[in-house]
C-alpha atoms as a PDB file:
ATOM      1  CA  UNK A   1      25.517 -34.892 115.467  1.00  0.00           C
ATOM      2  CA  UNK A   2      23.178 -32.022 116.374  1.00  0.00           C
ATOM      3  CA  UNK A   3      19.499 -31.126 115.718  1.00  0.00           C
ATOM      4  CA  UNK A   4      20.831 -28.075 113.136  1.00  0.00           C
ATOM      5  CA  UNK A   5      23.875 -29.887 111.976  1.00  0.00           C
ATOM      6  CA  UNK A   6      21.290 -32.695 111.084  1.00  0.00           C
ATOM      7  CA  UNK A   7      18.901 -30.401 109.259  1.00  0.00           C
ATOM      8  CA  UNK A   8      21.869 -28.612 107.218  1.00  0.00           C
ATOM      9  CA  UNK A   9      23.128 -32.527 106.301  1.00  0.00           C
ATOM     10  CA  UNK A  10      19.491 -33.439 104.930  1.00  0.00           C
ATOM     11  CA  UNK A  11      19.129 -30.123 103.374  1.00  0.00           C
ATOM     12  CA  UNK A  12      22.086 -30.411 101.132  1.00  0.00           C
ATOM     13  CA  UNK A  13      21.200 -34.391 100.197  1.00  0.00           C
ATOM     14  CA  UNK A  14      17.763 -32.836  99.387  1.00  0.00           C
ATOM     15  CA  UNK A  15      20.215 -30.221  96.592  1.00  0.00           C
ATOM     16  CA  UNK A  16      22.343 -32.394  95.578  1.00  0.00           C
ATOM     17  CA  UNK A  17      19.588 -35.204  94.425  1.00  0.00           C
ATOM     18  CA  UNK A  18      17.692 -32.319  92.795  1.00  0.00           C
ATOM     19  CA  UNK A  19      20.835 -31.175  90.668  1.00  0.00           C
ATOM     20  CA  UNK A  20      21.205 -34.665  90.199  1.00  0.00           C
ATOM     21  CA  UNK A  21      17.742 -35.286  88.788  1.00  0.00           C
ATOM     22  CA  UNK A  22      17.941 -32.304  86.564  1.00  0.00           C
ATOM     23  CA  UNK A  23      21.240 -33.385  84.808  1.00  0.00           C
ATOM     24  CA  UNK A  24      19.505 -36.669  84.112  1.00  0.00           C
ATOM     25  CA  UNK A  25      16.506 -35.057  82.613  1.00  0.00           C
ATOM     26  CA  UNK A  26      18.612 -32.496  81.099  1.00  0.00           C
ATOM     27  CA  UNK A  27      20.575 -35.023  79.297  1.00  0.00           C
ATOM     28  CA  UNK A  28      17.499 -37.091  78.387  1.00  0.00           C
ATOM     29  CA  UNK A  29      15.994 -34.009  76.842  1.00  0.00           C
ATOM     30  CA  UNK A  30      19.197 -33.096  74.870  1.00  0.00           C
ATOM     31  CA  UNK A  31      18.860 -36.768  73.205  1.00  0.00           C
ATOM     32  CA  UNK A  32      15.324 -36.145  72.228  1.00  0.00           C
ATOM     33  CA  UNK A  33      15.967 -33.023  70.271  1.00  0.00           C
ATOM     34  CA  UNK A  34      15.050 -29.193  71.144  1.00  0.00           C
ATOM     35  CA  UNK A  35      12.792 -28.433  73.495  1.00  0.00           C
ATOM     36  CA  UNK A  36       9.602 -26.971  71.711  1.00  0.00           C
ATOM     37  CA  UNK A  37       7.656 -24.102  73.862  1.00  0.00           C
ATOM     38  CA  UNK A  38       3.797 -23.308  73.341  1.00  0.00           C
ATOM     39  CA  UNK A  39       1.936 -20.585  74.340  1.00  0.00           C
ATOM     40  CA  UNK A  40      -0.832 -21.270  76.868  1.00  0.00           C
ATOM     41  CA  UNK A  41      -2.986 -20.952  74.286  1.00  0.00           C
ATOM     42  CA  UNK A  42      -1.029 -23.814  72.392  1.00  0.00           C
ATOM     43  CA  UNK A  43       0.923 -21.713  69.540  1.00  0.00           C
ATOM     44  CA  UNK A  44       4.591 -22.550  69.414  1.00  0.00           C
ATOM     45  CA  UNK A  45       7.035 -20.349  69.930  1.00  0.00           C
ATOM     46  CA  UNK A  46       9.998 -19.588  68.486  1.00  0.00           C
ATOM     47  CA  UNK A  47      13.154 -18.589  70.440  1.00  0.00           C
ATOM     48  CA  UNK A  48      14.551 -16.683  68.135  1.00  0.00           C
ATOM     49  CA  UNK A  49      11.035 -14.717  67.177  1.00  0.00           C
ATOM     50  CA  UNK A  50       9.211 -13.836  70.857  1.00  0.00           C
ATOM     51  CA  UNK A  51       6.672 -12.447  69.671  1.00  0.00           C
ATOM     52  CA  UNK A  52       5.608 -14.854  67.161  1.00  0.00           C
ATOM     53  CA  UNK A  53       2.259 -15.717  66.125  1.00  0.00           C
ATOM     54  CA  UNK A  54       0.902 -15.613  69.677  1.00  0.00           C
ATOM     55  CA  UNK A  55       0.939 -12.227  70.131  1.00  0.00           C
ATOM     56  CA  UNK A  56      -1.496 -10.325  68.459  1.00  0.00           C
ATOM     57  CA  UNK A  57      -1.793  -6.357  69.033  1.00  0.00           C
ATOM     58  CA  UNK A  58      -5.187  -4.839  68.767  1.00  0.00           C
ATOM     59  CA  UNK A  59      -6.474  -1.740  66.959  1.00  0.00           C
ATOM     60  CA  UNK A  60      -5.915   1.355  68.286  1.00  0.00           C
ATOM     61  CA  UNK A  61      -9.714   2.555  70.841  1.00  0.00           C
ATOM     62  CA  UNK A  62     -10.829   5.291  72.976  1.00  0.00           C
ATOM     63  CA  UNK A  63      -9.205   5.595  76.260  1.00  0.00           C
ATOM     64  CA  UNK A  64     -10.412   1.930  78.204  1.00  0.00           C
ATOM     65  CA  UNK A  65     -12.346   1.935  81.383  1.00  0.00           C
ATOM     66  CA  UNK A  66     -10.579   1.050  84.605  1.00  0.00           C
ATOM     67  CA  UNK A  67     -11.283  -1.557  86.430  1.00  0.00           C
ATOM     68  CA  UNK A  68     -10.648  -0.937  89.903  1.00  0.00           C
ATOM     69  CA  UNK A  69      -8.734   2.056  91.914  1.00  0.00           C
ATOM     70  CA  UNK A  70      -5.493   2.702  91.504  1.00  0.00           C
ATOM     71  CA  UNK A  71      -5.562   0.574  88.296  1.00  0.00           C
ATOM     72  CA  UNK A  72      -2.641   1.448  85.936  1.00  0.00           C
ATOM     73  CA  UNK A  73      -4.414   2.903  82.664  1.00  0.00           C
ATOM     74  CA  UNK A  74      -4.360   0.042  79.841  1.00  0.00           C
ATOM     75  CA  UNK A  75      -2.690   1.107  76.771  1.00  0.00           C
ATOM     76  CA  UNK A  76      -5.400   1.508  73.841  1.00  0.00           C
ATOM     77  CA  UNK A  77      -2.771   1.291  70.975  1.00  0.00           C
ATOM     78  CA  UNK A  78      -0.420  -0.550  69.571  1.00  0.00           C
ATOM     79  CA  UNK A  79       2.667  -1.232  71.350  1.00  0.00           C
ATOM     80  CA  UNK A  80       4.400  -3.322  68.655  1.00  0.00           C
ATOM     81  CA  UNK A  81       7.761  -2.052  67.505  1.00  0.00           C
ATOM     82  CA  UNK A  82       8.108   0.432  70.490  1.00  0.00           C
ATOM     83  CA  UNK A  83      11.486   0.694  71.877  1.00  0.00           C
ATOM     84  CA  UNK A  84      12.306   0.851  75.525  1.00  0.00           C
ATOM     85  CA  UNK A  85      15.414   0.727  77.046  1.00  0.00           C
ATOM     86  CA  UNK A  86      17.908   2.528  79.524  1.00  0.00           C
ATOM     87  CA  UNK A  87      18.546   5.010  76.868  1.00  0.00           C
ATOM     88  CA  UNK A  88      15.091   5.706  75.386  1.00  0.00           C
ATOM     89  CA  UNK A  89      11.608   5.406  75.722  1.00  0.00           C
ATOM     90  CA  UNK A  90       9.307   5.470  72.738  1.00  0.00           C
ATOM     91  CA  UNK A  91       6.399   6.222  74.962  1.00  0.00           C
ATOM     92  CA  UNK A  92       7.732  10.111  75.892  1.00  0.00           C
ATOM     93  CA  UNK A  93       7.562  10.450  72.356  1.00  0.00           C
ATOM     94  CA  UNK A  94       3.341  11.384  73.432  1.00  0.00           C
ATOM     95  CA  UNK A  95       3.062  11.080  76.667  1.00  0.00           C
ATOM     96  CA  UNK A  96       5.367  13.264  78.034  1.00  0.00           C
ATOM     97  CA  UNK A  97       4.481  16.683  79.693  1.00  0.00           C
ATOM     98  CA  UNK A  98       5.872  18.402  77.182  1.00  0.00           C
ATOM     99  CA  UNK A  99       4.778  16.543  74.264  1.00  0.00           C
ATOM    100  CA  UNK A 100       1.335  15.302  75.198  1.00  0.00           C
ATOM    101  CA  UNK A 101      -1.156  18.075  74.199  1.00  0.00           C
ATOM    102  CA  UNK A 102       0.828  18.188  70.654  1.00  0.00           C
ATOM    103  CA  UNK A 103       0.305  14.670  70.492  1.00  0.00           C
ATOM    104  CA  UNK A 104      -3.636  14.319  71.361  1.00  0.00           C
ATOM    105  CA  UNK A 105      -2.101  11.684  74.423  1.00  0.00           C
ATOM    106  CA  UNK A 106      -2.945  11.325  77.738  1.00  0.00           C
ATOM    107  CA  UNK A 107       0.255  12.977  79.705  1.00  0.00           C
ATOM    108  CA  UNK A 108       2.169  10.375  82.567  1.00  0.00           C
ATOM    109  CA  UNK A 109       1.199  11.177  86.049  1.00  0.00           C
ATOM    110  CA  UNK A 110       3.252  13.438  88.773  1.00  0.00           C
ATOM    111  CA  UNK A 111       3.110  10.000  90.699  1.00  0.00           C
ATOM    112  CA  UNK A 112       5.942   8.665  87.928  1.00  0.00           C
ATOM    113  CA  UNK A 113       8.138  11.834  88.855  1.00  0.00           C
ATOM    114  CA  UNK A 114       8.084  10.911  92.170  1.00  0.00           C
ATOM    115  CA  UNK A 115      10.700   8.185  94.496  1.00  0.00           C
ATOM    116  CA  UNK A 116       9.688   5.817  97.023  1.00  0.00           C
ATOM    117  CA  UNK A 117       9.741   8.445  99.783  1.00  0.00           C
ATOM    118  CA  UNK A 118       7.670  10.743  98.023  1.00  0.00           C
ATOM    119  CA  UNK A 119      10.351  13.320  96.783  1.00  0.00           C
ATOM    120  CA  UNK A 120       9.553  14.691  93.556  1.00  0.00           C
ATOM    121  CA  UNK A 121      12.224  14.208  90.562  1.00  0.00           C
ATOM    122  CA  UNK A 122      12.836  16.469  87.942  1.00  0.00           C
ATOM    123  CA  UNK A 123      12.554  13.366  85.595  1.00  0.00           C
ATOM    124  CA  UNK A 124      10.541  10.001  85.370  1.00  0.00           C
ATOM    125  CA  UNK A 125      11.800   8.310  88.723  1.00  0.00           C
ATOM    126  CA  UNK A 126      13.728   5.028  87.764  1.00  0.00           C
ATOM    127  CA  UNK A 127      11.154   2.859  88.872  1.00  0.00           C
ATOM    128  CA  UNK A 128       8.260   4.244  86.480  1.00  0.00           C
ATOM    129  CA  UNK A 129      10.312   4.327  83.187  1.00  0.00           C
ATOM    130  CA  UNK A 130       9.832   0.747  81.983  1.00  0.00           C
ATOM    131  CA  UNK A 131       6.459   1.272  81.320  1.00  0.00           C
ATOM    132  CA  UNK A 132       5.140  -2.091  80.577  1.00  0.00           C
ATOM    133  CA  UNK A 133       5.949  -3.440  84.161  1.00  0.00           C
ATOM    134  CA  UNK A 134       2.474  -1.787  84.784  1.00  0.00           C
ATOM    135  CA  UNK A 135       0.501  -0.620  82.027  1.00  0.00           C
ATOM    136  CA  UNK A 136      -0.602  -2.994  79.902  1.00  0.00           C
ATOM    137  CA  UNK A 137      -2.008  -3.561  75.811  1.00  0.00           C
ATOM    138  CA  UNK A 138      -5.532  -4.952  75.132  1.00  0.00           C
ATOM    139  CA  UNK A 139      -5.827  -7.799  72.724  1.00  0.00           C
ATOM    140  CA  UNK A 140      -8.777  -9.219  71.833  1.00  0.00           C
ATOM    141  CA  UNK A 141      -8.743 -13.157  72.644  1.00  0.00           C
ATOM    142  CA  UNK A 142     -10.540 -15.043  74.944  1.00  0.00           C
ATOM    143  CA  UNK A 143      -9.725 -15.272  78.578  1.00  0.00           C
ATOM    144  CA  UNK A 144      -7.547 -18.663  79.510  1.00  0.00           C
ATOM    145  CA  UNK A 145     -10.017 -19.379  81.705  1.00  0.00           C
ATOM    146  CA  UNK A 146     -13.257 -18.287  83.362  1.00  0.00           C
ATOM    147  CA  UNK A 147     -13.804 -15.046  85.266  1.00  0.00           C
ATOM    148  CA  UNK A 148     -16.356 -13.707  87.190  1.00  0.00           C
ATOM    149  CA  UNK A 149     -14.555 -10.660  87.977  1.00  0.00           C
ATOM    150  CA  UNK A 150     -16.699  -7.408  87.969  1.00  0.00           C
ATOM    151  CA  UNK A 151     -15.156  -3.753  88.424  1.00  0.00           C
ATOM    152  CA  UNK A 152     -15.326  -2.270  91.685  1.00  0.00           C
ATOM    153  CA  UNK A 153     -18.188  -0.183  93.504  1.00  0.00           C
ATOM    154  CA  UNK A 154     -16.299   2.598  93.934  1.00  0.00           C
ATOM    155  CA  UNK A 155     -15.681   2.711  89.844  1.00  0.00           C
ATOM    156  CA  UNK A 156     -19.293   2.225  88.546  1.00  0.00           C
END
């Protein structure tokens, strides 16, 4: 047997004793009962309510400081309830160009009409519709652990 044929033989021993190991912890679990999830913060969590009691939304501020350039503006309201999905997104219901001086809002940025290339859309591109993949709620907890982070020079 060959040097690669080798490698491809241990390879596969290596996946099959891992799917093998995770059956027999599987079924080990399944005798113990369901599998209870905590928050890092140590607050269960309930599969069938995500959000739970370890979520906590904060008050509505002023528009938040950013940290550092390029930083995706944090959200200074409430986000709870807020529907979006491929059909609709609550967020337009402000932010939008044509909505957001009515609504006292900050309006989304050209850079969201905008593709990969740089060829402007006549709606939100695609990949800026889902807002929450970058902007972000604030909450007021304490950090999971320690940070010495402090904003850039640039932003002072």
């Amino acid at each position: 047997m060959n040097q690669q044929n080798s490698r491809f033989s241990r390879a596969w021993a290596f996946v099959i004793g891992v799917c093998v190991s995770v059956l027999v912890v599987g079924a080990a679990s399944a005798a113990d009962g369901p599998v209870k999830l905590q928050t890092l913060r140590g607050v269960d969590v309930s599969v069938n309510d995500p959000v739970g009691e370890g979520t906590r939304f904060g008050p509505d501020t002023p528009v938040l400081p950013r940290d550092f350039v390029q930083q995706p503006p944090l959200i200074p309201h409430t986000i709870e309830g807020y529907l979006i999905s491929k059909e609709f997104n609550k967020c337009m219901d402000c932010h939008s160009w044509a909505r957001s001086k009515e609504a006292n809002a900050t309006k989304i940025s050209i850079t969201h009409f905008k593709t990969r290339e740089g060829a402007e859309m006549s709606s939100v591109s695609p990949q800026r519709y889902f807002c929450n993949q970058c902007h972000v709620s604030q909450t007021d907890s304490k950090p999971l652990v320690g940070n010495t982070f402090k904003p850039g020079a640039g932003l002072r």
